[in-house]
PDB file of C-alpha atoms in Angstrom:
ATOM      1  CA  UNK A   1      67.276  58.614  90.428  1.00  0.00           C
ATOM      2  CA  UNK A   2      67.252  62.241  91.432  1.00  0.00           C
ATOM      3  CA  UNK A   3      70.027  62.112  92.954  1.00  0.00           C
ATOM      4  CA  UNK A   4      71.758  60.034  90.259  1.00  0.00           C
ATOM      5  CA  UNK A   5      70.726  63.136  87.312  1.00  0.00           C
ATOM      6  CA  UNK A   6      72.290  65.919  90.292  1.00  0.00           C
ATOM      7  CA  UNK A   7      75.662  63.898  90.032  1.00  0.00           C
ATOM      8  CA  UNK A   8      75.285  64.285  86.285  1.00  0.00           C
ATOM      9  CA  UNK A   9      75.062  68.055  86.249  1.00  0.00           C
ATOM     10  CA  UNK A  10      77.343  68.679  88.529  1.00  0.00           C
ATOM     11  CA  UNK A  11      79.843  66.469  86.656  1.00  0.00           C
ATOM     12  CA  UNK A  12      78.721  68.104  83.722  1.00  0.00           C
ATOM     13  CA  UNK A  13      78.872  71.405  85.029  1.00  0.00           C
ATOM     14  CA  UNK A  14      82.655  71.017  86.336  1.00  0.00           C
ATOM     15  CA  UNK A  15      83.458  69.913  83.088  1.00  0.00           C
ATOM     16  CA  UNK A  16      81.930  72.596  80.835  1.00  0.00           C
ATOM     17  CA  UNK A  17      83.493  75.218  82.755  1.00  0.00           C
ATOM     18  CA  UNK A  18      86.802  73.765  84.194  1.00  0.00           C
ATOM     19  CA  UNK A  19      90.221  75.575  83.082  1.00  0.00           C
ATOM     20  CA  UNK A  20      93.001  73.576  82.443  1.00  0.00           C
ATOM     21  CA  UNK A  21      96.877  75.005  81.599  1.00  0.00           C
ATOM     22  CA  UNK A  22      98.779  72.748  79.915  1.00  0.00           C
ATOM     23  CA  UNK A  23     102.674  73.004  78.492  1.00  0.00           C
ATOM     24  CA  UNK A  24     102.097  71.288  75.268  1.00  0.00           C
ATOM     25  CA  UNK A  25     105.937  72.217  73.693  1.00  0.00           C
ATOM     26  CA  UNK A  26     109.536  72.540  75.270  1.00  0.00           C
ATOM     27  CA  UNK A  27     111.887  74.005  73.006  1.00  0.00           C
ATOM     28  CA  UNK A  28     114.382  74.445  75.717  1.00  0.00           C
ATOM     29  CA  UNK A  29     114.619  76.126  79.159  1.00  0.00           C
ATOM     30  CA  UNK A  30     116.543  78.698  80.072  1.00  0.00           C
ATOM     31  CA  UNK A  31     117.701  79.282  83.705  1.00  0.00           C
ATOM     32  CA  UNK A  32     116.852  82.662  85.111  1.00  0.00           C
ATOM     33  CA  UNK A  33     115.723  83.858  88.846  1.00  0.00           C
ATOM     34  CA  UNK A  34     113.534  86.655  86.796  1.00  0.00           C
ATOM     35  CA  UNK A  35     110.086  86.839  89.159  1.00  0.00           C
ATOM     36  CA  UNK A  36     108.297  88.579  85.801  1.00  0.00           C
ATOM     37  CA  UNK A  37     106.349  87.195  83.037  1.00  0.00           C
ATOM     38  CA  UNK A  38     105.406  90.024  81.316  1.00  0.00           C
ATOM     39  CA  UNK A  39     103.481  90.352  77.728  1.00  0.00           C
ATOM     40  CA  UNK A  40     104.858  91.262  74.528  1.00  0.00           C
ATOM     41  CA  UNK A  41     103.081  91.823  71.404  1.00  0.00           C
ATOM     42  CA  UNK A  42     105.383  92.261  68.715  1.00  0.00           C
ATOM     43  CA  UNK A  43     108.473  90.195  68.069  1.00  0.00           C
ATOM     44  CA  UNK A  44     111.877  91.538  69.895  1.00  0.00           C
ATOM     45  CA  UNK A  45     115.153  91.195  68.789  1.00  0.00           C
ATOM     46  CA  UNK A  46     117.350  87.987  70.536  1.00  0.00           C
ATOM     47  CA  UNK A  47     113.720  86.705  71.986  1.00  0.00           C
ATOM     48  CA  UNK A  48     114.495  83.038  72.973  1.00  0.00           C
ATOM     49  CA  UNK A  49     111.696  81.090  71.966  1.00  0.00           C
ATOM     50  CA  UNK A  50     111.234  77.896  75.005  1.00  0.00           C
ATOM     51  CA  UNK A  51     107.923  76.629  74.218  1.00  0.00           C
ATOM     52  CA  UNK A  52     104.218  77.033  74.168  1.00  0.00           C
ATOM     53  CA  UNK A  53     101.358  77.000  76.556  1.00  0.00           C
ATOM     54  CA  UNK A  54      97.536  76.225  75.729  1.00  0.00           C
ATOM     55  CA  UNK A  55      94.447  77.187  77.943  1.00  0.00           C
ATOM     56  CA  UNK A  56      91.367  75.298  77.621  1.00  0.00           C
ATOM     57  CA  UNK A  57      88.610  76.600  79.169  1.00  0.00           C
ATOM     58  CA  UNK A  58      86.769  79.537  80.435  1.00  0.00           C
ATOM     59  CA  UNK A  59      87.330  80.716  84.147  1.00  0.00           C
ATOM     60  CA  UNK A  60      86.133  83.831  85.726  1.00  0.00           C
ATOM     61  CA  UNK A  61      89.097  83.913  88.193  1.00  0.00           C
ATOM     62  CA  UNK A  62      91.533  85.185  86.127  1.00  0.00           C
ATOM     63  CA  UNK A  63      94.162  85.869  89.427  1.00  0.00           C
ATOM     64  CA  UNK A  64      94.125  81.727  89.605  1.00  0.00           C
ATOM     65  CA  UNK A  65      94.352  81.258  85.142  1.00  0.00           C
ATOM     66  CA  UNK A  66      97.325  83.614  85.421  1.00  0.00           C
ATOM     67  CA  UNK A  67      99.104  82.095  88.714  1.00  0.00           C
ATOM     68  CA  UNK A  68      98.986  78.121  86.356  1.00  0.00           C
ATOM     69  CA  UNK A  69     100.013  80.228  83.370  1.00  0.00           C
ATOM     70  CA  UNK A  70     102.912  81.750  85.471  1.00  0.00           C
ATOM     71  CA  UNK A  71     103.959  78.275  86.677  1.00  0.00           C
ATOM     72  CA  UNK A  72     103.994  76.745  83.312  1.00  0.00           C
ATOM     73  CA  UNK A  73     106.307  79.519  82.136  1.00  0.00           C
ATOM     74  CA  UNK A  74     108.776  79.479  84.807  1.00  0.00           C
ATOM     75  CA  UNK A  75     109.166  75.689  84.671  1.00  0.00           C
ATOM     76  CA  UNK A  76     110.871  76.229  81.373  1.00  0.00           C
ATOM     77  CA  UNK A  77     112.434  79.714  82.920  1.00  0.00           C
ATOM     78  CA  UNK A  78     110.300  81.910  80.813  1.00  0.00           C
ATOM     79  CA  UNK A  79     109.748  86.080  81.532  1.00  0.00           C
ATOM     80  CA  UNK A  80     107.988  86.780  78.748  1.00  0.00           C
ATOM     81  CA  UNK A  81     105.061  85.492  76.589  1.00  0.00           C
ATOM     82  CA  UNK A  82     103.027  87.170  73.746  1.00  0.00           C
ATOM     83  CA  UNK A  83      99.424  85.222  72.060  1.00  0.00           C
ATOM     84  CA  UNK A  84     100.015  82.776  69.377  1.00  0.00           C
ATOM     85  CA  UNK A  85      96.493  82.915  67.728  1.00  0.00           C
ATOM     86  CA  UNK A  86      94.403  79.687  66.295  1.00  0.00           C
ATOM     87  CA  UNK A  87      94.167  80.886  62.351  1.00  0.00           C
ATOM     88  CA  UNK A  88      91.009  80.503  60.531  1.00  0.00           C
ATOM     89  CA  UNK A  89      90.276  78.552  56.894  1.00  0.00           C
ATOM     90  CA  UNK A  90      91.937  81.328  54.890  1.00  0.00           C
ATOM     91  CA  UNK A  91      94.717  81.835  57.073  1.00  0.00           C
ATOM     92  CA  UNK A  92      94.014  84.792  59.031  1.00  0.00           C
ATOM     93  CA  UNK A  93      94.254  85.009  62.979  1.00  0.00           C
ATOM     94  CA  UNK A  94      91.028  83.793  64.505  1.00  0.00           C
ATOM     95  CA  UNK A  95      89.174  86.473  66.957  1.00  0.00           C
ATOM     96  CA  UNK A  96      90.177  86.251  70.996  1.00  0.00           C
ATOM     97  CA  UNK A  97      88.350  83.662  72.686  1.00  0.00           C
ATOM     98  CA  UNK A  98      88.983  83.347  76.727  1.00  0.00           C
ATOM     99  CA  UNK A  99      88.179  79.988  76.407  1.00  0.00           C
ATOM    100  CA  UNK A 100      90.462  78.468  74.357  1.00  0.00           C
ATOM    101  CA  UNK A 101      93.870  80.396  73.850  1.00  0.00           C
ATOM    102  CA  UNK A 102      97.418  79.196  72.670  1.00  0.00           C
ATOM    103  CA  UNK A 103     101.063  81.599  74.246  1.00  0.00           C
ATOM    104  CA  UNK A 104     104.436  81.443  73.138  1.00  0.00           C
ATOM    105  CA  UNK A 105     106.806  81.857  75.788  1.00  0.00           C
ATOM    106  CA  UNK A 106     109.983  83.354  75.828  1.00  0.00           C
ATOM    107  CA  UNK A 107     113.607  84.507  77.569  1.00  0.00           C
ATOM    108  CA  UNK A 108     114.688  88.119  77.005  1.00  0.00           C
ATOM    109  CA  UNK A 109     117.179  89.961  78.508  1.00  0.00           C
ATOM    110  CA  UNK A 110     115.467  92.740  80.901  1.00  0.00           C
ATOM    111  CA  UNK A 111     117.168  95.252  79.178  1.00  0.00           C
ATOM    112  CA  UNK A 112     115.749  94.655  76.269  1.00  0.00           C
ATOM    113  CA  UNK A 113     112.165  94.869  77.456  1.00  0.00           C
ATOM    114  CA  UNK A 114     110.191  98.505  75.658  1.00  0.00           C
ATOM    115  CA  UNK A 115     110.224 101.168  78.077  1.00  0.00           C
ATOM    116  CA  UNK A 116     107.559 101.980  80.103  1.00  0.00           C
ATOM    117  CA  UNK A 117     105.435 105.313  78.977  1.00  0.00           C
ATOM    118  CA  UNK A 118     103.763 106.479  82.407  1.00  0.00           C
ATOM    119  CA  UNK A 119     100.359 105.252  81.616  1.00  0.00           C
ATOM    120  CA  UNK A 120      97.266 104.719  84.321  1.00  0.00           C
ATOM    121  CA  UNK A 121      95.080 101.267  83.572  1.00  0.00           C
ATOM    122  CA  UNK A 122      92.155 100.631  85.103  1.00  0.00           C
ATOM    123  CA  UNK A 123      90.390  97.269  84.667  1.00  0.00           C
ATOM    124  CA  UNK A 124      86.956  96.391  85.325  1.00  0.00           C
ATOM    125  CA  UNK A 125      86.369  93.211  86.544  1.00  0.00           C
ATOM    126  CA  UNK A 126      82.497  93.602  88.078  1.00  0.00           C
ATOM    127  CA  UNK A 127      80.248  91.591  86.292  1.00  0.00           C
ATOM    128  CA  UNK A 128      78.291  95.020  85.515  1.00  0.00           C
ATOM    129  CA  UNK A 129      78.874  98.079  83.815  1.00  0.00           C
ATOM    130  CA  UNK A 130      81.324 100.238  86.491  1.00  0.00           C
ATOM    131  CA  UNK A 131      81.129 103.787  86.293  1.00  0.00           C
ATOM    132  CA  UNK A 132      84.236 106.043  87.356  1.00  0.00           C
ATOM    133  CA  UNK A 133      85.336 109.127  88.053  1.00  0.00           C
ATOM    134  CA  UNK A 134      88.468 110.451  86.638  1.00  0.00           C
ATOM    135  CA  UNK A 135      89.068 114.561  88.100  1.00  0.00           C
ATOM    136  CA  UNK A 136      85.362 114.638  87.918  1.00  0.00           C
ATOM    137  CA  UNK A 137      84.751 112.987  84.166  1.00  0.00           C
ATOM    138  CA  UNK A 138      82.605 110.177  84.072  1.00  0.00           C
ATOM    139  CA  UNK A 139      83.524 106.884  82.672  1.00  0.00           C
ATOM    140  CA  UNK A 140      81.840 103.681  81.975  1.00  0.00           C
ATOM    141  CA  UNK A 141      83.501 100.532  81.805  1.00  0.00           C
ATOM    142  CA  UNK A 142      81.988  97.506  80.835  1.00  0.00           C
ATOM    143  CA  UNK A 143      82.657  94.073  82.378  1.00  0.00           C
ATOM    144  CA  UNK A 144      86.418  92.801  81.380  1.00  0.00           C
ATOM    145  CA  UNK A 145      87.388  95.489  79.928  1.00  0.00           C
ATOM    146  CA  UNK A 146      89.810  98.324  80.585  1.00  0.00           C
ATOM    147  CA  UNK A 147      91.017 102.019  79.911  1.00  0.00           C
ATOM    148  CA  UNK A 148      94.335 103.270  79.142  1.00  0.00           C
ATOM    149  CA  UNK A 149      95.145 107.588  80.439  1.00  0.00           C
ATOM    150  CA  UNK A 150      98.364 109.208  79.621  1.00  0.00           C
ATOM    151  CA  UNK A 151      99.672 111.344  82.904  1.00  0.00           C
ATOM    152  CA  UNK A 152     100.711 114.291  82.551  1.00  0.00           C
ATOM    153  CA  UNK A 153     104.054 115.219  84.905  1.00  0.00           C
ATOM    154  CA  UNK A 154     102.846 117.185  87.319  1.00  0.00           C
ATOM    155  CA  UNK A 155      99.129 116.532  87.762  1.00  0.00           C
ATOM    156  CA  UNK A 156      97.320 114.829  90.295  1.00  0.00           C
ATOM    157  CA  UNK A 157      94.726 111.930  89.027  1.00  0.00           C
ATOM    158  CA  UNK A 158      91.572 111.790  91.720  1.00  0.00           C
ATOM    159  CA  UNK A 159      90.266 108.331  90.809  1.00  0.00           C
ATOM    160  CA  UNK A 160      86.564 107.434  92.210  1.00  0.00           C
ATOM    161  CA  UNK A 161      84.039 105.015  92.189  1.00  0.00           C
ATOM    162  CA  UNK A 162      81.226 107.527  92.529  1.00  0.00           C
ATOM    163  CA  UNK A 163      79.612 105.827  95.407  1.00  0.00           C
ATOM    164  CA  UNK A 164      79.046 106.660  99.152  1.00  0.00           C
ATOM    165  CA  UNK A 165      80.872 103.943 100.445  1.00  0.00           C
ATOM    166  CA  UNK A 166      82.886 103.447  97.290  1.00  0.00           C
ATOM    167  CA  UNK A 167      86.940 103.907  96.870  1.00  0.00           C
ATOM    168  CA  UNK A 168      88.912 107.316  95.910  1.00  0.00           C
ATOM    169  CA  UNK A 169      92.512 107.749  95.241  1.00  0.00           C
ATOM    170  CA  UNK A 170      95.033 110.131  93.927  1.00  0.00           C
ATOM    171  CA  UNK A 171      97.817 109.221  91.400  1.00  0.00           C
ATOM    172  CA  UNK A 172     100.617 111.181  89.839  1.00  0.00           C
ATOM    173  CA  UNK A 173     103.187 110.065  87.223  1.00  0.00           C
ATOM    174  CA  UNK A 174     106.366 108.918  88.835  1.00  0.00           C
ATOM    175  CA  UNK A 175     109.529 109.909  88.230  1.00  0.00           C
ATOM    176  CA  UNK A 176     110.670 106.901  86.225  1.00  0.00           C
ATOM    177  CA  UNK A 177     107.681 107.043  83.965  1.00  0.00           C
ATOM    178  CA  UNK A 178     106.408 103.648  85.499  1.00  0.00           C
ATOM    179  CA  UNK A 179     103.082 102.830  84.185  1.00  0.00           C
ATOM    180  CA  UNK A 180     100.046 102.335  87.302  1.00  0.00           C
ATOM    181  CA  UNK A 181      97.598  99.735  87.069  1.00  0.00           C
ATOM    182  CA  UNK A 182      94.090  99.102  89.376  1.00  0.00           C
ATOM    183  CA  UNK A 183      91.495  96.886  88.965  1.00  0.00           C
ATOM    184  CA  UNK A 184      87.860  98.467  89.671  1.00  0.00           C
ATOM    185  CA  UNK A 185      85.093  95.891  91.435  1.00  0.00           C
ATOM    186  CA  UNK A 186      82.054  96.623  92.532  1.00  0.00           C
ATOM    187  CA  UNK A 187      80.503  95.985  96.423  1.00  0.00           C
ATOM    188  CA  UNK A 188      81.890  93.485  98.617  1.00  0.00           C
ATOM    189  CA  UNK A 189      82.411  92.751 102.119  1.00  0.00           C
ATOM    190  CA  UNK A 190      85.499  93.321 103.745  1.00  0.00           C
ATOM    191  CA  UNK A 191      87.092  92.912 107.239  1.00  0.00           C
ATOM    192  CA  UNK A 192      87.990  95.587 109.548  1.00  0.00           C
ATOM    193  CA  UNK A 193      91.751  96.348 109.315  1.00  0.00           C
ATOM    194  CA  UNK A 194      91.191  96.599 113.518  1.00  0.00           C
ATOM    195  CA  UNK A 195      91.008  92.501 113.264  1.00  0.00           C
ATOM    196  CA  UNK A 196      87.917  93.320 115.592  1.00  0.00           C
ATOM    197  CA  UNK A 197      85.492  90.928 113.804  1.00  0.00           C
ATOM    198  CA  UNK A 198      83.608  93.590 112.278  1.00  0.00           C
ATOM    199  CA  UNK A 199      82.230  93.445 108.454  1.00  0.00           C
ATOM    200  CA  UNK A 200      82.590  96.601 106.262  1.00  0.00           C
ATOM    201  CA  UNK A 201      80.583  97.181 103.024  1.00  0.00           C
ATOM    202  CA  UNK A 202      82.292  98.793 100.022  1.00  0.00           C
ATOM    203  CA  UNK A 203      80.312  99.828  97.374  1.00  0.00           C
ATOM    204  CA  UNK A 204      83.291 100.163  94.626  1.00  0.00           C
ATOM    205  CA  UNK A 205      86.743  99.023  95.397  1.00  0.00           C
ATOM    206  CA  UNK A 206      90.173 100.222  93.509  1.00  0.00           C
ATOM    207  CA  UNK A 207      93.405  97.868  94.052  1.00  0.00           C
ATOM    208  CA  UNK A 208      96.541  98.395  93.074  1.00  0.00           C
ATOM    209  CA  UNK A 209      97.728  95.354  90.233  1.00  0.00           C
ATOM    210  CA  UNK A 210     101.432  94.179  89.622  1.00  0.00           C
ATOM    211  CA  UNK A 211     102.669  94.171  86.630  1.00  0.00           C
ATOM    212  CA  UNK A 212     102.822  90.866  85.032  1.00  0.00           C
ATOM    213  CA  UNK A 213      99.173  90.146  85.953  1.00  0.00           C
ATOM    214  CA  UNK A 214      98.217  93.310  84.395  1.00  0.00           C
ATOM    215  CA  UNK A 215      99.697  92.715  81.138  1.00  0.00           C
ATOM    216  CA  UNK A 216      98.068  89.457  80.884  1.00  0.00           C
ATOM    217  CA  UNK A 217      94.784  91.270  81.935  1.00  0.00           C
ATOM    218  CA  UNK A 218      95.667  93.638  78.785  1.00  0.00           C
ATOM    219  CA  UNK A 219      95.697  90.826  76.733  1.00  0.00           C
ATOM    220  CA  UNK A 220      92.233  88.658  77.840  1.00  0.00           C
ATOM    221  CA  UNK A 221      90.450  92.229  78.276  1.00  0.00           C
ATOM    222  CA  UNK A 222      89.201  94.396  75.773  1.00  0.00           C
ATOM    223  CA  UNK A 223      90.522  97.979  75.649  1.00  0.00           C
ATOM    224  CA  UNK A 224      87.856 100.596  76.161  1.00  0.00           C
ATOM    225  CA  UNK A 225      88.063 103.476  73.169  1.00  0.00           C
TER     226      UNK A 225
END
């Protein structure tokens, strides 16, 4: 019988918390080769609308919610998706909920995409507050959320987790105004880059994001003010 009511959580457990991605219109598809999928939030000029997506369910992994999402979208050749929100009674959009999301997706030309401003994002994914370090001023961040910094040509960014064993680095704005995004975690084990065996403790990491993930991050996180 014990064993029977263990079954039963776990069942119940898997299917409280599982994440599913489904397609749930096709408009059309487009055919493209673009690797992108990046986030717009206001409507562009000769967007091709191909269909919608709609998450149900919470997951704290959101590398593997974005790598379905990204699937989804290229199946109907998709680069580009912005949030379609659930609207309330009186017809106003309903607050974010990471649980239970709908996302157009779209075809745009690259060229038409907003240029990039040369902006650093850091995103906090430890399930505690995080505090930084930008050129010695402290920062908190809370858990999912993240900051947006202007660079200034010129100037060198030293980016720390304020720990002994924790991760520094330097950033500058490039050339081509790209904008830089890291994610911030807390302690974790890691392996020696020797391949000797050996375990290494980190006591704040800082990793380098691409792109599209980030912009989806941008979207499911809330912006620190």
């Amino acid at each position: 019988m014990k064993d029977l009511i263990t079954v039963i959580l776990v069942l119940f457990v898997q299917f409280t918390f599982a994440q599913n991605v489904y397609l749930i219109k096709v408009e059309k598809t487009n055919e493209n080769k673009d690797k992108f999928l990046y986030h717009i939030k206001e409507e562009i000029n000769n967007a091709e609308f191909l269909g919608e997506i709609e998450v149900q369910g919470y997951s704290k992994d959101d590398a593997a919610v974005f790598s379905k999402i990204y699937k989804k979208a290229k199946e109907v050749g998709a680069n580009a998706f912005s949030l379609n929100p659930f609207e309330t009674v009186d017809g106003s959009p309903q607050k974010f909920d990471a649980a239970h999301y709908k996302l157009k997706l779209y075809y745009i030309k690259s060229d038409t995409f907003s240029n990039e401003e040369g902006n650093l994002y850091l995103f906090a994914t430890s399930p505690k507050d995080q505090k930084i370090s930008i050129n010695r001023k402290d920062y908190i961040l809370s858990p999912r959320t993240y900051l947006k910094m202007p660079l200034v040509s010129g100037e060198i960014y030293t980016v720390s987790t304020k720990k002994l064993l924790g991760s520094t680095i330097k950033i500058q704005k490039s050339a081509k105004n790209a904008d830089q995004y890291y994610q911030i975690s807390s302690a974790r084990l890691g392996n020696s880059s020797q391949n000797d065996g050996t375990l290494h403790l980190k006591s704040g990491d800082i990793v380098g994001l691409e792109k599209s993930f980030a912009e989806f991050l941008t979207m499911i996180y809330q912006k620190t003010k």
